[in-house]
Short mmCIF file of C-alpha atoms in Angstrom, two decimals:
data_model
loop_
_atom_site.label_atom_id
_atom_site.label_comp_id
_atom_site.label_asym_id
_atom_site.label_seq_id
_atom_site.Cartn_x
_atom_site.Cartn_y
_atom_site.Cartn_z
CA MET A 1 51.12 84.62 -191.83
CA ALA A 2 51.69 87.49 -189.69
CA GLU A 3 53.77 87.19 -186.36
CA ALA A 4 51.83 88.02 -182.69
CA TYR A 5 54.05 89.42 -180.01
CA ILE A 6 53.84 90.00 -176.52
CA VAL A 7 54.93 94.04 -175.53
CA GLU A 8 53.86 93.71 -171.61
CA ALA A 9 52.76 90.37 -169.39
CA ALA A 10 51.72 91.41 -165.58
CA ARG A 11 49.59 89.95 -162.91
CA THR A 12 48.73 90.41 -160.07
CA ALA A 13 50.65 88.60 -156.94
CA GLY A 14 47.94 85.69 -155.53
CA GLY A 15 45.15 86.51 -152.90
CA LYS A 16 44.20 83.46 -150.80
CA ARG A 17 40.59 83.30 -149.81
CA GLY A 18 39.40 85.76 -147.71
CA GLY A 19 42.93 87.55 -148.02
CA ALA A 20 44.70 90.26 -148.80
CA LEU A 21 42.96 90.77 -152.69
CA LYS A 22 39.23 89.79 -150.67
CA ASP A 23 38.30 93.73 -150.95
CA TRP A 24 38.77 94.45 -154.49
CA HIS A 25 35.36 93.98 -156.40
CA PRO A 26 36.60 92.35 -159.38
CA ALA A 27 36.19 93.79 -162.70
CA ASP A 28 38.04 96.77 -160.59
CA LEU A 29 41.08 93.94 -159.85
CA GLY A 30 41.22 93.26 -163.66
CA ALA A 31 41.28 96.84 -164.19
CA GLN A 32 44.78 96.80 -162.02
CA VAL A 33 46.36 94.46 -164.85
CA LEU A 34 44.72 96.94 -168.06
CA ASN A 35 46.13 99.92 -166.39
CA ALA A 36 49.03 98.11 -165.97
CA LEU A 37 49.78 96.94 -169.65
CA VAL A 38 48.91 100.47 -171.19
CA ASP A 39 51.14 102.62 -169.15
CA ARG A 40 54.33 100.47 -168.57
CA SER A 41 53.59 100.35 -172.27
CA GLY A 42 53.32 103.76 -172.65
CA VAL A 43 50.34 102.52 -175.56
CA ASP A 44 47.49 105.44 -176.50
CA PRO A 45 44.46 103.07 -175.17
CA ALA A 46 42.54 104.21 -177.07
CA ALA A 47 44.41 102.87 -180.11
CA ILE A 48 43.84 98.66 -178.07
CA ASP A 49 41.51 96.93 -181.03
CA ASP A 50 39.97 94.79 -178.08
CA VAL A 51 39.62 92.70 -174.70
CA ILE A 52 39.83 89.61 -174.29
CA VAL A 53 38.96 88.11 -171.27
CA GLY A 54 38.87 85.00 -169.54
CA CYS A 55 36.68 84.11 -166.48
CA VAL A 56 35.64 80.66 -165.14
CA SER A 57 32.57 81.37 -162.91
CA GLN A 58 30.59 83.98 -164.73
CA VAL A 59 28.25 84.82 -162.12
CA GLY A 60 28.13 87.26 -159.31
CA GLU A 61 30.27 90.11 -158.93
CA GLN A 62 31.50 87.73 -162.32
CA SER A 63 28.51 88.23 -164.37
CA PHE A 64 27.08 90.31 -166.65
CA HIS A 65 29.87 90.01 -169.72
CA VAL A 66 33.00 90.43 -166.80
CA GLY A 67 35.44 91.71 -169.76
CA ARG A 68 33.48 94.35 -170.60
CA ASN A 69 32.95 95.94 -166.92
CA LEU A 70 37.46 95.20 -166.21
CA VAL A 71 37.98 97.46 -169.43
CA LEU A 72 34.86 99.82 -168.32
CA ALA A 73 36.20 99.65 -164.99
CA SER A 74 39.99 100.69 -166.19
CA LYS A 75 41.77 104.18 -167.67
CA LEU A 76 40.53 102.49 -171.81
CA PRO A 77 38.22 104.45 -173.27
CA GLU A 78 34.23 103.06 -173.95
CA SER A 79 35.22 102.92 -177.27
CA VAL A 80 37.47 99.87 -176.70
CA PRO A 81 36.24 96.21 -176.78
CA ALA A 82 35.96 93.43 -174.73
CA VAL A 83 34.88 90.11 -174.21
CA SER A 84 34.68 87.66 -171.95
CA ILE A 85 35.16 84.00 -172.08
CA ASP A 86 35.31 80.36 -170.79
CA ARG A 87 37.52 77.50 -171.33
CA GLN A 88 37.44 76.84 -167.32
CA CYS A 89 41.01 76.73 -166.61
CA GLY A 90 42.72 78.09 -169.95
CA SER A 91 40.17 80.80 -170.03
CA SER A 92 43.26 82.88 -170.54
CA GLN A 93 45.43 81.43 -172.05
CA GLN A 94 42.81 81.09 -174.88
CA ALA A 95 42.25 84.47 -174.15
CA LEU A 96 45.78 84.63 -175.62
CA HIS A 97 45.40 82.68 -178.60
CA PHE A 98 42.32 83.74 -179.84
CA ALA A 99 44.28 87.81 -179.18
CA ALA A 100 47.58 85.77 -181.58
CA GLN A 101 44.91 85.04 -184.16
CA ALA A 102 43.62 88.21 -184.06
CA VAL A 103 47.03 90.01 -184.66
CA MET A 104 47.81 87.05 -187.11
CA SER A 105 45.54 87.17 -189.71
CA GLY A 106 45.67 90.56 -189.83
CA THR A 107 41.80 91.90 -188.72
CA GLN A 108 42.77 93.50 -185.51
CA ASP A 109 46.93 94.62 -183.98
CA LEU A 110 46.82 95.79 -180.25
CA VAL A 111 44.90 93.38 -178.53
CA ILE A 112 44.70 92.41 -174.55
CA ALA A 113 44.55 89.17 -173.37
CA ALA A 114 43.56 88.75 -169.79
CA GLY A 115 42.20 86.55 -166.52
CA ILE A 116 40.03 87.29 -163.61
CA GLU A 117 38.80 85.56 -160.67
CA SER A 118 38.07 86.61 -156.83
CA MET A 119 37.60 83.18 -155.85
CA THR A 120 36.92 84.59 -152.05
CA ARG A 121 34.05 86.81 -153.70
CA VAL A 122 32.75 84.48 -156.34
CA PRO A 123 33.93 80.54 -154.89
CA MET A 124 34.42 77.61 -157.47
CA GLY A 125 31.23 76.35 -158.27
CA THR A 126 28.09 78.80 -157.60
CA PRO A 127 27.24 78.69 -161.30
CA PHE A 128 26.11 75.87 -160.50
CA MET A 129 24.71 75.80 -157.44
CA LEU A 130 22.65 78.58 -157.38
CA PRO A 131 20.25 77.66 -159.48
CA MET A 132 20.58 74.31 -158.16
CA GLN A 133 19.81 75.53 -154.61
CA ALA A 134 16.57 78.17 -156.05
CA GLY A 135 15.69 74.52 -157.81
CA LEU A 136 16.51 75.28 -160.98
CA GLY A 137 17.37 72.88 -163.39
CA VAL A 138 19.01 69.54 -162.77
CA GLY A 139 23.15 70.96 -163.39
CA PRO A 140 25.17 71.40 -166.38
CA TRP A 141 25.05 67.55 -167.63
CA SER A 142 21.95 66.32 -169.07
CA GLU A 143 21.02 62.87 -168.57
CA ALA A 144 22.30 61.52 -171.95
CA ILE A 145 25.05 62.93 -171.20
CA LYS A 146 26.25 60.93 -167.86
CA ASP A 147 25.32 58.05 -169.47
CA ARG A 148 26.94 57.78 -172.59
CA PHE A 149 30.15 58.01 -170.79
CA GLY A 150 28.45 55.90 -167.44
CA VAL A 151 28.51 58.64 -164.03
CA THR A 152 26.80 60.93 -162.45
CA GLU A 153 29.07 63.64 -162.56
CA PHE A 154 31.99 64.63 -164.13
CA SER A 155 34.67 65.68 -161.76
CA GLN A 156 38.31 66.56 -161.19
CA PHE A 157 39.16 65.24 -157.35
CA THR A 158 37.76 62.02 -158.99
CA GLY A 159 40.37 63.16 -162.54
CA ALA A 160 42.92 63.61 -160.34
CA GLU A 161 42.99 60.35 -157.89
CA MET A 162 41.52 58.03 -161.15
CA ILE A 163 45.81 59.76 -162.18
CA ALA A 164 47.11 58.65 -158.96
CA ARG A 165 45.65 55.09 -159.44
CA ASN A 166 46.94 54.62 -162.98
CA TYR A 167 50.81 55.71 -162.50
CA GLN A 168 50.99 54.26 -159.40
CA MET A 169 51.51 57.42 -157.22
CA THR A 170 52.28 57.11 -154.00
CA ARG A 171 50.48 59.98 -151.26
CA GLU A 172 54.64 60.58 -150.75
CA THR A 173 55.71 61.00 -154.19
CA LEU A 174 52.53 63.61 -154.48
CA ASP A 175 53.95 65.63 -151.10
CA ARG A 176 56.88 65.43 -152.09
CA PHE A 177 56.02 67.47 -155.34
CA ALA A 178 54.12 70.30 -153.38
CA LEU A 179 57.59 70.95 -151.20
CA GLU A 180 59.04 71.34 -154.40
CA SER A 181 56.43 73.99 -155.58
CA HIS A 182 56.75 75.55 -152.52
CA ARG A 183 60.71 76.36 -152.18
CA LYS A 184 61.05 77.02 -155.25
CA ALA A 185 57.99 79.80 -155.55
CA ALA A 186 59.88 81.06 -151.78
CA ALA A 187 63.72 80.99 -152.85
CA ALA A 188 61.75 83.24 -156.67
CA THR A 189 60.60 85.04 -153.86
CA GLU A 190 63.25 85.99 -152.04
CA ALA A 191 65.23 87.04 -155.05
CA GLU A 192 62.49 89.12 -156.25
CA LYS A 193 62.26 87.10 -159.64
CA PHE A 194 58.32 88.27 -159.80
CA ALA A 195 58.86 91.89 -158.95
CA LEU A 196 58.95 92.81 -163.08
CA GLU A 197 55.77 91.15 -163.35
CA ILE A 198 53.99 91.80 -160.68
CA VAL A 199 51.38 94.73 -160.15
CA PRO A 200 50.60 96.58 -156.86
CA VAL A 201 47.34 96.50 -154.80
CA THR A 202 46.64 98.45 -152.55
CA VAL A 203 44.43 96.80 -150.39
CA VAL A 204 44.70 96.86 -146.07
CA ASP A 205 46.09 94.82 -143.24
CA PRO A 206 43.68 93.82 -140.60
CA GLU A 207 45.65 96.26 -138.48
CA GLY A 208 43.59 98.85 -140.87
CA GLN A 209 47.36 99.56 -142.81
CA GLU A 210 47.19 100.96 -146.01
CA ARG A 211 49.54 98.64 -147.21
CA GLU A 212 51.51 97.96 -151.25
CA HIS A 213 50.26 93.92 -151.65
CA VAL A 214 53.33 92.48 -154.25
CA ARG A 215 53.97 89.03 -153.14
CA ASP A 216 52.07 85.82 -153.54
CA GLU A 217 50.67 84.96 -150.52
CA GLY A 218 50.07 81.47 -150.85
CA ILE A 219 54.15 80.40 -150.09
CA ARG A 220 54.16 78.22 -147.86
CA TYR A 221 57.85 78.96 -146.12
CA ASP A 222 57.82 76.72 -143.21
CA ALA A 223 56.38 74.47 -146.15
CA SER A 224 57.50 70.56 -144.81
CA MET A 225 56.85 67.00 -145.51
CA GLU A 226 56.04 66.44 -141.55
CA GLY A 227 53.10 69.33 -141.67
CA LEU A 228 51.62 68.17 -145.27
CA ALA A 229 51.27 64.45 -144.17
CA SER A 230 49.77 65.98 -141.50
CA LEU A 231 46.29 66.89 -143.81
CA LYS A 232 43.47 64.58 -144.28
CA THR A 233 42.49 63.48 -148.24
CA LEU A 234 39.51 64.38 -149.21
CA LYS A 235 38.80 60.72 -149.85
CA PRO A 236 39.43 58.54 -147.07
CA ASP A 237 40.88 56.25 -149.60
CA GLY A 238 42.71 58.51 -151.90
CA VAL A 239 46.13 60.58 -151.92
CA ILE A 240 44.58 63.53 -153.70
CA THR A 241 45.25 66.01 -149.95
CA ALA A 242 44.76 70.61 -149.95
CA GLY A 243 48.21 70.37 -149.21
CA ASN A 244 49.54 68.31 -153.02
CA ALA A 245 46.59 70.33 -155.21
CA SER A 246 46.42 74.11 -156.48
CA GLN A 247 45.59 76.55 -153.99
CA VAL A 248 42.34 78.78 -153.74
CA CYS A 249 43.40 82.58 -154.86
CA ASP A 250 42.36 85.56 -155.71
CA GLY A 251 44.17 87.60 -158.87
CA ALA A 252 43.94 88.72 -161.73
CA SER A 253 46.56 89.08 -164.96
CA GLY A 254 47.20 89.95 -168.66
CA LEU A 255 49.59 90.11 -171.78
CA LEU A 256 49.25 93.35 -175.28
CA ILE A 257 50.21 91.10 -177.58
CA ALA A 258 50.58 93.83 -181.08
CA SER A 259 51.70 93.11 -185.16
CA GLU A 260 54.49 94.00 -186.85
CA ARG A 261 52.42 96.66 -187.72
CA ALA A 262 51.84 98.49 -184.12
CA LEU A 263 55.19 98.17 -182.99
CA LYS A 264 56.32 100.29 -185.24
CA GLU A 265 52.74 102.16 -186.01
CA HIS A 266 53.88 103.23 -181.67
CA GLY A 267 57.13 102.51 -181.20
CA LEU A 268 56.89 99.60 -178.81
CA THR A 269 59.63 96.88 -177.91
CA PRO A 270 58.20 93.01 -177.84
CA ILE A 271 59.30 91.02 -174.55
CA ALA A 272 58.19 87.83 -176.88
CA ARG A 273 56.66 86.02 -179.84
CA VAL A 274 54.51 83.54 -179.92
CA ASP A 275 55.43 80.71 -181.69
CA ALA A 276 52.77 77.63 -181.55
CA LEU A 277 49.18 77.95 -180.53
CA ALA A 278 47.20 74.54 -179.58
CA VAL A 279 44.45 72.97 -178.07
CA THR A 280 43.13 69.81 -177.41
CA ALA A 281 40.74 67.26 -175.88
CA GLY A 282 40.02 63.75 -174.54
CA ASP A 283 38.19 61.73 -172.47
CA PRO A 284 35.98 63.99 -170.04
CA VAL A 285 35.88 61.73 -167.11
CA ILE A 286 39.76 61.23 -165.78
CA MET A 287 39.86 64.77 -167.46
CA LEU A 288 43.49 66.38 -166.12
CA MET A 289 45.70 63.66 -169.00
CA GLU A 290 45.09 66.17 -171.92
CA PRO A 291 47.63 68.22 -171.43
CA VAL A 292 50.22 65.15 -172.93
CA PRO A 293 48.48 64.76 -176.52
CA ALA A 294 48.66 68.70 -176.26
CA THR A 295 51.87 68.81 -175.89
CA ARG A 296 52.95 66.07 -178.55
CA ARG A 297 50.23 68.07 -180.68
CA ILE A 298 51.94 70.99 -180.83
CA LEU A 299 55.43 70.45 -180.92
CA GLU A 300 54.38 68.18 -183.34
CA ARG A 301 52.81 70.93 -185.41
CA SER A 302 55.76 73.41 -184.29
CA GLY A 303 58.66 71.64 -185.72
CA ARG A 304 59.53 71.99 -182.92
CA LYS A 305 62.30 69.30 -180.46
CA LEU A 306 61.73 68.52 -176.92
CA GLU A 307 64.93 69.55 -176.72
CA ASP A 308 63.99 72.65 -178.08
CA ILE A 309 62.46 73.88 -174.56
CA ASP A 310 64.65 75.92 -172.50
CA LEU A 311 61.81 76.02 -169.37
CA PHE A 312 58.36 74.20 -169.33
CA GLU A 313 55.08 74.96 -167.45
CA VAL A 314 52.17 72.51 -166.65
CA ASN A 315 49.39 74.19 -164.47
CA GLU A 316 49.60 72.22 -161.52
CA ALA A 317 45.87 71.36 -160.20
CA PHE A 318 47.14 68.30 -158.62
CA ALA A 319 50.18 67.29 -158.38
CA THR A 320 48.91 64.06 -159.99
CA VAL A 321 49.56 65.97 -163.79
CA PRO A 322 52.32 67.38 -163.65
CA LEU A 323 53.98 63.97 -162.53
CA ALA A 324 51.99 61.95 -165.05
CA TRP A 325 53.22 65.15 -167.85
CA LEU A 326 57.11 64.10 -166.84
CA HIS A 327 56.24 60.68 -167.23
CA ASP A 328 54.42 60.15 -170.14
CA ILE A 329 56.34 63.68 -171.72
CA GLY A 330 60.10 62.65 -170.83
CA ALA A 331 61.03 66.16 -170.56
CA ASP A 332 63.90 67.23 -167.84
CA PRO A 333 62.26 67.86 -164.72
CA THR A 334 64.97 70.32 -164.21
CA ARG A 335 62.95 73.33 -166.86
CA LEU A 336 59.34 72.61 -165.32
CA ASN A 337 57.37 75.65 -163.01
CA VAL A 338 61.31 76.51 -162.32
CA ASN A 339 59.24 79.17 -159.67
CA GLY A 340 57.12 76.93 -157.93
CA GLY A 341 52.78 76.38 -159.28
CA ALA A 342 49.72 76.14 -158.21
CA ILE A 343 50.14 74.57 -155.21
CA ALA A 344 52.43 77.23 -153.57
CA LEU A 345 51.01 80.18 -155.77
CA GLY A 346 47.15 79.55 -156.00
CA HIS A 347 45.56 78.89 -159.12
CA PRO A 348 42.13 82.14 -159.40
CA LEU A 349 40.57 79.77 -162.46
CA GLY A 350 39.93 81.64 -165.13
CA ALA A 351 43.05 83.69 -164.92
CA THR A 352 46.10 81.57 -164.66
CA GLY A 353 46.49 80.79 -168.10
CA THR A 354 48.20 84.37 -168.89
CA LYS A 355 49.55 84.78 -165.47
CA LEU A 356 51.93 81.44 -165.72
CA MET A 357 52.45 82.84 -169.69
CA THR A 358 54.07 86.01 -167.89
CA THR A 359 55.87 83.74 -165.63
CA LEU A 360 57.78 81.53 -168.64
CA VAL A 361 57.98 84.95 -170.95
CA HIS A 362 60.44 87.04 -167.92
CA GLU A 363 61.23 83.97 -166.65
CA LEU A 364 63.14 83.26 -170.48
CA ARG A 365 64.00 86.65 -171.07
CA ARG A 366 66.28 86.57 -167.40
CA ARG A 367 67.97 83.03 -168.51
CA GLY A 368 68.88 84.41 -171.58
CA ALA A 369 66.74 81.62 -172.45
CA ARG A 370 64.70 81.18 -176.09
CA PHE A 371 61.75 78.61 -176.07
CA GLY A 372 59.42 78.29 -173.85
CA LEU A 373 55.90 75.75 -173.82
CA GLN A 374 52.70 75.75 -171.37
CA THR A 375 50.28 73.87 -170.94
CA MET A 376 47.44 72.57 -168.23
CA CYS A 377 44.47 70.79 -168.04
CA GLU A 378 40.38 71.96 -168.12
CA GLY A 379 37.13 70.91 -167.31
CA GLY A 380 35.76 68.06 -169.62
CA GLY A 381 39.42 66.55 -171.50
CA ILE A 382 40.46 69.58 -172.37
CA ALA A 383 43.70 72.01 -173.28
CA ASN A 384 46.11 74.26 -174.08
CA ALA A 385 49.00 74.40 -175.74
CA THR A 386 51.33 77.55 -176.26
CA ILE A 387 55.10 77.91 -177.53
CA VAL A 388 56.71 81.35 -177.13
CA GLU A 389 60.36 82.09 -178.25
CA ALA A 390 61.46 85.05 -175.11
CA LEU A 391 63.71 88.74 -177.05
CA HIS A 392 65.69 89.78 -176.20
#
């Protein structure tokens, strides 16, 4: 089978809800990443065969085919097609899978996999809340679905609490993991580890001055156990708080995927190779445990062993998720989310898949390491898993 290579990987710095990126229309914000991928690679924009864009809340400013709108807002010519996809939080990781599969199949040679989510301008839940408020329909789950699983709704927050109970995780355990996420993200930022991957975006500060947004806004440099302990739990008898869960975030990210033929034809130098792909699905009620079987599946399919993997990225939707993953998989915790995760850096939903992969590839190369594995929980009890090999 033909190989799929990552030529460029880039992302915007995360913006807090109502923060630095609040004035950017999602199409324009995503276009900044598409432009950066083309500029940094030096490839002819017209040579791009397709653009695959992950986005969760495809309504309002992210509706009417947000992927195509990213292209129309960018320097790519109108002849470049695009598609918008939704695999919930794994949307842009799935965009990477589709892009790699297109290249591996030989049907396309240059494909951009990207993600966009402005959680400020299109808040989480908007796609189903607005119709409900307008009296349109009964929501996304039919009575047959709810009866089958014995629930009245499917909630990631309920799933996170279920994991905590099943693994006997204390509030202190979750808060300590959250604190480490902030500390690692702060250290990485101060050491400028994210500098190569971040696309500068011009924003206007509260004083009305223009500046370049190049630092993730959500990092709490003064985070402490005392501060985290002061936050209220989402449920009176629960352990999940806003402090040990991922942050609402605005952001865009993307990868340029190329075939070996495209590398030669356009004089491109790859930075990584897509080694293996997997996607699995399971219990939609607890929902967030699927990264465990997805990891087992991809290791089995790839023939790789756990010890072959130098770095892991497991999305910090809630602290419970990577902690449960560590418990069941038995990975070395010092190789997990080494520059912090979504608890500190934010989780821009549809953009997180290619955001995490961007960080993973750059960190592998910085360390002179070889293999990285990325997985994340997704709404409905689904998980993608990807192994990449960094090229030096």
